[in-house]
PDB file of C-alpha atoms in Angstrom:
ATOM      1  CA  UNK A   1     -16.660  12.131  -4.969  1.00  0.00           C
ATOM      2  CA  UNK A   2     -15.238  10.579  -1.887  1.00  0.00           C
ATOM      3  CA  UNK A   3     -11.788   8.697  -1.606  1.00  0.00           C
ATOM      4  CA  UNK A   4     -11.936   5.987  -0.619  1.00  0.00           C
ATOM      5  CA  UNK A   5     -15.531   5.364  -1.199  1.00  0.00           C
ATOM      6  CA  UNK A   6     -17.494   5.126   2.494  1.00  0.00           C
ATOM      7  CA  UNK A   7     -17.714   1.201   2.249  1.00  0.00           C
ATOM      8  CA  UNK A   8     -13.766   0.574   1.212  1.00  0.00           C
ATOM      9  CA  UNK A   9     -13.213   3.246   4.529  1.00  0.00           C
ATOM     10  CA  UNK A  10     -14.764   1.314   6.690  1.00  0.00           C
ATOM     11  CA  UNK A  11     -13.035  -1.347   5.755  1.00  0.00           C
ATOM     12  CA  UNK A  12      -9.795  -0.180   5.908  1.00  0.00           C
ATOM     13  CA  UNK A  13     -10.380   1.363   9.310  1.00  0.00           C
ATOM     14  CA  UNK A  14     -11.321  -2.340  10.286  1.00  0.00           C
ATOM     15  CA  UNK A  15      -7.602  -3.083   9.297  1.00  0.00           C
ATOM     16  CA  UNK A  16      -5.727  -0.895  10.349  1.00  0.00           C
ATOM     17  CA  UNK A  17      -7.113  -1.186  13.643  1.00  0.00           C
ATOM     18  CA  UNK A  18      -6.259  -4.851  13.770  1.00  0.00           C
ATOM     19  CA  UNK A  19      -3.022  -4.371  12.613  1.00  0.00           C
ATOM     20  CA  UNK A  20      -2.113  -1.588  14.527  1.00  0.00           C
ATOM     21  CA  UNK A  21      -2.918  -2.970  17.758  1.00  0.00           C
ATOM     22  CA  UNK A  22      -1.449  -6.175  17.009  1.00  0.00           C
ATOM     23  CA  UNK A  23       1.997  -4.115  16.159  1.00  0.00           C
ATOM     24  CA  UNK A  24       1.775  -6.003  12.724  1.00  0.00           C
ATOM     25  CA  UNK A  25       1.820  -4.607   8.677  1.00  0.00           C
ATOM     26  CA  UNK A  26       0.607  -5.159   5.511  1.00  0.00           C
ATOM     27  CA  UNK A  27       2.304  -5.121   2.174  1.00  0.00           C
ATOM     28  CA  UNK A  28       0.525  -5.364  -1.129  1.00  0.00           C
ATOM     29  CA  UNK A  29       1.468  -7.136  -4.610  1.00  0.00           C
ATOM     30  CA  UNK A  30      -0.852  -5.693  -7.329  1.00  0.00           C
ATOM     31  CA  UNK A  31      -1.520  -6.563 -10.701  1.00  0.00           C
ATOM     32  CA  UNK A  32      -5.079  -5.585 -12.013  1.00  0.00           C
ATOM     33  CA  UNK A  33      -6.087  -3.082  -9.889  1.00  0.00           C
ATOM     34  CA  UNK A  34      -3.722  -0.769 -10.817  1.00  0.00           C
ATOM     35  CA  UNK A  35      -2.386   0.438  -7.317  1.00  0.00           C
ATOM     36  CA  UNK A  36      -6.265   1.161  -6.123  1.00  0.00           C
ATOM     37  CA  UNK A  37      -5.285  -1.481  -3.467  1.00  0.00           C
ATOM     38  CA  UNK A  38      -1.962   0.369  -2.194  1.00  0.00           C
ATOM     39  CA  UNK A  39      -4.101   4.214  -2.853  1.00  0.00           C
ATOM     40  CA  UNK A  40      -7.254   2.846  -0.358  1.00  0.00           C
ATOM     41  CA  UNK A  41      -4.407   1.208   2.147  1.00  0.00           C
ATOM     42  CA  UNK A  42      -2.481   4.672   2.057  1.00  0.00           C
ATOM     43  CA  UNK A  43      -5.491   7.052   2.206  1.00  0.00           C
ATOM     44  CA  UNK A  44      -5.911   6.836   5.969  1.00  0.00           C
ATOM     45  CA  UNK A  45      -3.536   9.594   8.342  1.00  0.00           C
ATOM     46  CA  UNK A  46      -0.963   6.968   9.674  1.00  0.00           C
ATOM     47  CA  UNK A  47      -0.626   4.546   7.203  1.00  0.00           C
ATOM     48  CA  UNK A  48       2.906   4.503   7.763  1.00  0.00           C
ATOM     49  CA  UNK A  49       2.270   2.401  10.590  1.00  0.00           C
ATOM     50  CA  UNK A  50       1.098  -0.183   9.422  1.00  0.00           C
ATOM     51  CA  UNK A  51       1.752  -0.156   5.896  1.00  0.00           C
ATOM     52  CA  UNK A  52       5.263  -0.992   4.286  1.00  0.00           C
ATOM     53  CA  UNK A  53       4.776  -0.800   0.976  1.00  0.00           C
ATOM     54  CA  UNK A  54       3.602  -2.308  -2.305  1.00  0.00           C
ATOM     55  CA  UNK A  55       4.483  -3.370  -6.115  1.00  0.00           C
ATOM     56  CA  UNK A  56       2.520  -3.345  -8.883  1.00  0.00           C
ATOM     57  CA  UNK A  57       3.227  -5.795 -11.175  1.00  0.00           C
ATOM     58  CA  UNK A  58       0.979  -5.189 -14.162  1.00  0.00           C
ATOM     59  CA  UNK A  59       3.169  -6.041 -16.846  1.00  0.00           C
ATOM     60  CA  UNK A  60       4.566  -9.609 -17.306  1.00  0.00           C
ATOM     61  CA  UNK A  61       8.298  -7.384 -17.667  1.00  0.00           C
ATOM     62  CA  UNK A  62       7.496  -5.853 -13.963  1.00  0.00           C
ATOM     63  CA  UNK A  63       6.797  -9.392 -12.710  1.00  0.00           C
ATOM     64  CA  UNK A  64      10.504 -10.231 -13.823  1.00  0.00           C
ATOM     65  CA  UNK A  65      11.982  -7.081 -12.241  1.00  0.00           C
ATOM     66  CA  UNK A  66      10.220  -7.059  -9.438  1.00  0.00           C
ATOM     67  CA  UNK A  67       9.121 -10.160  -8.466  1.00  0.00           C
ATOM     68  CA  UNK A  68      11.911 -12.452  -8.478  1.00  0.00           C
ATOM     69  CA  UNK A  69      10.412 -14.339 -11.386  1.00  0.00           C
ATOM     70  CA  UNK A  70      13.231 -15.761 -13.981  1.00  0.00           C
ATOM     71  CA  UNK A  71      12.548 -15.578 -17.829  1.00  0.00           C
ATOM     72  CA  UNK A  72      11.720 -19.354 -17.839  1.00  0.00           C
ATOM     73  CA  UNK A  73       8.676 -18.649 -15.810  1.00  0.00           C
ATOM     74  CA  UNK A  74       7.530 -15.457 -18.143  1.00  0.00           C
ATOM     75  CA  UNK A  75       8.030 -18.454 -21.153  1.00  0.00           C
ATOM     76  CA  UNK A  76       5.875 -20.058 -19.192  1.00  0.00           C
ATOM     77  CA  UNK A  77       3.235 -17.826 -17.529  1.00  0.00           C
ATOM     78  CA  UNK A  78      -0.242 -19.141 -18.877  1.00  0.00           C
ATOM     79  CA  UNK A  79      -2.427 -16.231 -17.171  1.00  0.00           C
ATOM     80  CA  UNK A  80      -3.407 -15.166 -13.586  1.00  0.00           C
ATOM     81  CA  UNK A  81      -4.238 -18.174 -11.412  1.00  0.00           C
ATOM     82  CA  UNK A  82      -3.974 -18.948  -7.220  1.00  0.00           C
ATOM     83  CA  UNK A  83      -0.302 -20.263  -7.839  1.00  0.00           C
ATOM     84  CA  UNK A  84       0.514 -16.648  -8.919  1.00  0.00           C
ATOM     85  CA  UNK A  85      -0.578 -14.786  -6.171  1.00  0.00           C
ATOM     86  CA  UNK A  86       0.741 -16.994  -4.005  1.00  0.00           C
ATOM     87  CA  UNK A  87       3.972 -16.445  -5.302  1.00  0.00           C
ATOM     88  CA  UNK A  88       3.681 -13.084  -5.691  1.00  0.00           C
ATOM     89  CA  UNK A  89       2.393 -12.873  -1.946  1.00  0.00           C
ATOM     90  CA  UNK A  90       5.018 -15.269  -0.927  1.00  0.00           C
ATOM     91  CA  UNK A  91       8.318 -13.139  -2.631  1.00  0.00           C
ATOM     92  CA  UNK A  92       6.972  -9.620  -1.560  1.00  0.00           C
ATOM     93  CA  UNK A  93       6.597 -11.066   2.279  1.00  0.00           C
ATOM     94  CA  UNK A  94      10.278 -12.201   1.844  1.00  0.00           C
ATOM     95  CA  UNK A  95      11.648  -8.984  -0.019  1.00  0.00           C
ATOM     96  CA  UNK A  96       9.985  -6.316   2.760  1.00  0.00           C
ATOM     97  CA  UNK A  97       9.767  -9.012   5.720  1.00  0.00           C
ATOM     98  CA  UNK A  98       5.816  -7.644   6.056  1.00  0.00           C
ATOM     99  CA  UNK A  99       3.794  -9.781   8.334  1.00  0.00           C
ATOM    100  CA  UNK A 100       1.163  -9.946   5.510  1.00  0.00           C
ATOM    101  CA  UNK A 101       1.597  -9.517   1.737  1.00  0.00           C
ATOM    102  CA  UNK A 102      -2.152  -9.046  -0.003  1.00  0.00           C
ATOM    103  CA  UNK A 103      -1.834  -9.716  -3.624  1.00  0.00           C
ATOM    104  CA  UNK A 104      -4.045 -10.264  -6.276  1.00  0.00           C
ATOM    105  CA  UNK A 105      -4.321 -10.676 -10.134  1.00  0.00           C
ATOM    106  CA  UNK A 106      -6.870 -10.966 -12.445  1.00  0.00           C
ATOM    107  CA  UNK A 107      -8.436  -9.652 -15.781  1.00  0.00           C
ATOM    108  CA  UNK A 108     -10.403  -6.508 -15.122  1.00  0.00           C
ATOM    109  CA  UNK A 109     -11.829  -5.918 -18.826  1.00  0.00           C
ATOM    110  CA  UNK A 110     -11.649  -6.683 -22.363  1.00  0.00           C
ATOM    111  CA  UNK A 111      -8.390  -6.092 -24.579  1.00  0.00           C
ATOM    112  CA  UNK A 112      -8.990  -3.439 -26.796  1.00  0.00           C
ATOM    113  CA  UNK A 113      -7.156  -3.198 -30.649  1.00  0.00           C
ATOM    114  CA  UNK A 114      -6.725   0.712 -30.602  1.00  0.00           C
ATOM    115  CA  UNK A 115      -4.487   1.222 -34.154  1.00  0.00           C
ATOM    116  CA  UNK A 116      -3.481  -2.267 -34.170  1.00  0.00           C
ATOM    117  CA  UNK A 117      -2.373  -2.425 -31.026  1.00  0.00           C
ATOM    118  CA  UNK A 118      -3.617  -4.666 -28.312  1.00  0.00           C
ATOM    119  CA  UNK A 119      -3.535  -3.062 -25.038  1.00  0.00           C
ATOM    120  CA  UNK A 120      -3.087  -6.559 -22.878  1.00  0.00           C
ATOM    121  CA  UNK A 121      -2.909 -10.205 -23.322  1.00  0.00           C
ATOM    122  CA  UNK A 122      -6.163 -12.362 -23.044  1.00  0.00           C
ATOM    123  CA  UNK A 123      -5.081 -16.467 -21.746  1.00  0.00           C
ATOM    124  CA  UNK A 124      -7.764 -19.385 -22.793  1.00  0.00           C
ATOM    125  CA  UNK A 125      -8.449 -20.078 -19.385  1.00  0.00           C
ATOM    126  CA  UNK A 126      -9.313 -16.390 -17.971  1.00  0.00           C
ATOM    127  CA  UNK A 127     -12.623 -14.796 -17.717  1.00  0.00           C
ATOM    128  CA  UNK A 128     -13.518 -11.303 -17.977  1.00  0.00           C
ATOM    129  CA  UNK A 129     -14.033 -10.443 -14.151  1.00  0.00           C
ATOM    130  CA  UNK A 130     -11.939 -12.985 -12.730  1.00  0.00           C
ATOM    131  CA  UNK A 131      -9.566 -12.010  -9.967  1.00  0.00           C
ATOM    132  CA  UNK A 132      -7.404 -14.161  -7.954  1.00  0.00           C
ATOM    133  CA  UNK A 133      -6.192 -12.844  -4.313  1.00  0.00           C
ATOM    134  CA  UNK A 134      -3.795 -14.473  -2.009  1.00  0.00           C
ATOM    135  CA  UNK A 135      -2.662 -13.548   1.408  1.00  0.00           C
ATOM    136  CA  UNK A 136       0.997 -14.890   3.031  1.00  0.00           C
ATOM    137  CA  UNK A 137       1.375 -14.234   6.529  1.00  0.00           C
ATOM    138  CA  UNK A 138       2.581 -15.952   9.977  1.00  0.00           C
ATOM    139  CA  UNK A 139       0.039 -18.800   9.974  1.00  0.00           C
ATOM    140  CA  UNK A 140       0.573 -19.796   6.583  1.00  0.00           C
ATOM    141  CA  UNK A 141      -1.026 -18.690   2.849  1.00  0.00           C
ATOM    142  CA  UNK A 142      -4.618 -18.755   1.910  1.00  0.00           C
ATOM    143  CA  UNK A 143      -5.990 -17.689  -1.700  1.00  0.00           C
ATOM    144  CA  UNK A 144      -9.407 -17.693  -3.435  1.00  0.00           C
ATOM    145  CA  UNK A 145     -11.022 -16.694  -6.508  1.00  0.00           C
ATOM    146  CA  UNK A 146     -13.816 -14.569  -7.710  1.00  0.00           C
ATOM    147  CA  UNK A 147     -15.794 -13.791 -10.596  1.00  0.00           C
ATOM    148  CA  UNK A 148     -17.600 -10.397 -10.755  1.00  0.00           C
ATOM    149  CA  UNK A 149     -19.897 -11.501 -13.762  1.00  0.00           C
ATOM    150  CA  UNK A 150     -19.215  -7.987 -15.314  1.00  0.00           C
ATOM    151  CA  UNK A 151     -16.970  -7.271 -17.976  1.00  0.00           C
ATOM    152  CA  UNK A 152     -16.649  -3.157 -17.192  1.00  0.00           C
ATOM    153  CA  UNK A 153     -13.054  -2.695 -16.543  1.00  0.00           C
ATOM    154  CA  UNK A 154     -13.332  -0.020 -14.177  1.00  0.00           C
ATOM    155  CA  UNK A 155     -15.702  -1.523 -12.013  1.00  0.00           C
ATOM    156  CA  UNK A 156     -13.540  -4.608 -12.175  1.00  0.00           C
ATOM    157  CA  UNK A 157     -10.638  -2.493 -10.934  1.00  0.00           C
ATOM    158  CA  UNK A 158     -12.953  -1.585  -7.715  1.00  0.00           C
ATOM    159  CA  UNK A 159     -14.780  -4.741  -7.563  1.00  0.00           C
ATOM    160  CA  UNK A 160     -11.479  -6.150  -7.138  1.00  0.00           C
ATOM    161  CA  UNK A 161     -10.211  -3.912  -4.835  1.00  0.00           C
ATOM    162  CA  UNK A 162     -12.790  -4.602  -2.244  1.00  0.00           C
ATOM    163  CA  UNK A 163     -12.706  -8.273  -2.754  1.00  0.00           C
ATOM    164  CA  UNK A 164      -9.040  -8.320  -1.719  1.00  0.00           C
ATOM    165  CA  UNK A 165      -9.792  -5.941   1.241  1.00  0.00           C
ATOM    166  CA  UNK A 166     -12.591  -7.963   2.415  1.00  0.00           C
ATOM    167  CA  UNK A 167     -10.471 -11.291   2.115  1.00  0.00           C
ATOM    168  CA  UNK A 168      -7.903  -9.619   4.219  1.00  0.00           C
ATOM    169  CA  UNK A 169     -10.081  -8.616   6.768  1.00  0.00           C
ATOM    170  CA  UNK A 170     -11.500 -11.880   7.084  1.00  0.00           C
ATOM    171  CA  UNK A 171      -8.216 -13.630   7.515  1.00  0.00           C
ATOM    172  CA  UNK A 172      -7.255 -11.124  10.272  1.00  0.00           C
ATOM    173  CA  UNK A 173     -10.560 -11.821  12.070  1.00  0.00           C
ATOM    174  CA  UNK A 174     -10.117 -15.240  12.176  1.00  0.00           C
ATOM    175  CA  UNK A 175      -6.601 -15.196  13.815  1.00  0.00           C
ATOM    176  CA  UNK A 176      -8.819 -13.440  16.699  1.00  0.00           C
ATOM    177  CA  UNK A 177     -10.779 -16.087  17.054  1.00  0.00           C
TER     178      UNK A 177
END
């Protein structure tokens, strides 16, 4: 097994040149991947320069703590959407002064009742496979979202991955051009 797969390598090696020789870094917000996002940035010898950190934000209680939400908008939170990456991109850029803040949320797989127990929330209004990534950097904020059309949770975690790498990639590109 290779980590990062050969395909998320390449693309990381895409950005980190482009950030590297622009003297510029990357910060990631991360909700449904887990930290895969932060663990392909990181994986590379040198990372340090050009990565400044991350937070993941998986729980609707680490969104409080750690990213500047109040409890009004937890009350309120109606399930991952553009808005919330946005914000989530927007706050992290302002608490590590990155010039880019990737972030991305979504709902990788289905809840699961293990011994009564749910194991996450499911909103109306999200689809198994649906991730939402936003980017905040010098020339404003751009966000999309994507539907994988699978409901594997694990693949979702790496499908998601990618898709965030490959957005970022593209918005660094097209400051080149």
């Amino acid at each position: 097994m290779h980590f990062p797969p050969p395909e998320i390598l390449q693309l990381v090696d895409k950005i980190l040149h482009l950030l590297i020789a622009r003297d510029q870094t990357i910060a990631v917000s991360e909700a449904a991947c887990g930290g895969l996002l932060s663990s392909y940035l990181v994986s590379i010898p040198g990372a340090s320069r050009f990565f400044d950190g991350s937070t993941l934000v998986y729980s609707l209680k680490s969104r409080l703590k750690l990213s500047g939400w109040s409890e009004q908008d937890i009350v309120n939170y109606t399930g991952p959407s553009e808005l919330v990456v946005l914000r989530l991109a927007r706050n992290l850029r302002i608490e590590l002064g990155s010039t880019y803040v990737l972030s991305e949320s979504g709902f990788a797989g289905p809840s699961t009742n293990i011994g009564g127990v749910t194991d996450s929330i499911q909103f109306d209004n999200t689809e198994v496979g649906t991730v939402y990534v936003a980017i905040s950097g010098p020339n404003g904020e751009v966000s999309k979202k994507v539907v994988t059309q699978t409901e594997d949770r694990a693949q979702n975690m790496q499908e998601f991955a990618k898709i965030g790498l490959e957005f970022l990639l593209e918005v660094l590109q097209k400051e080149d051009e």
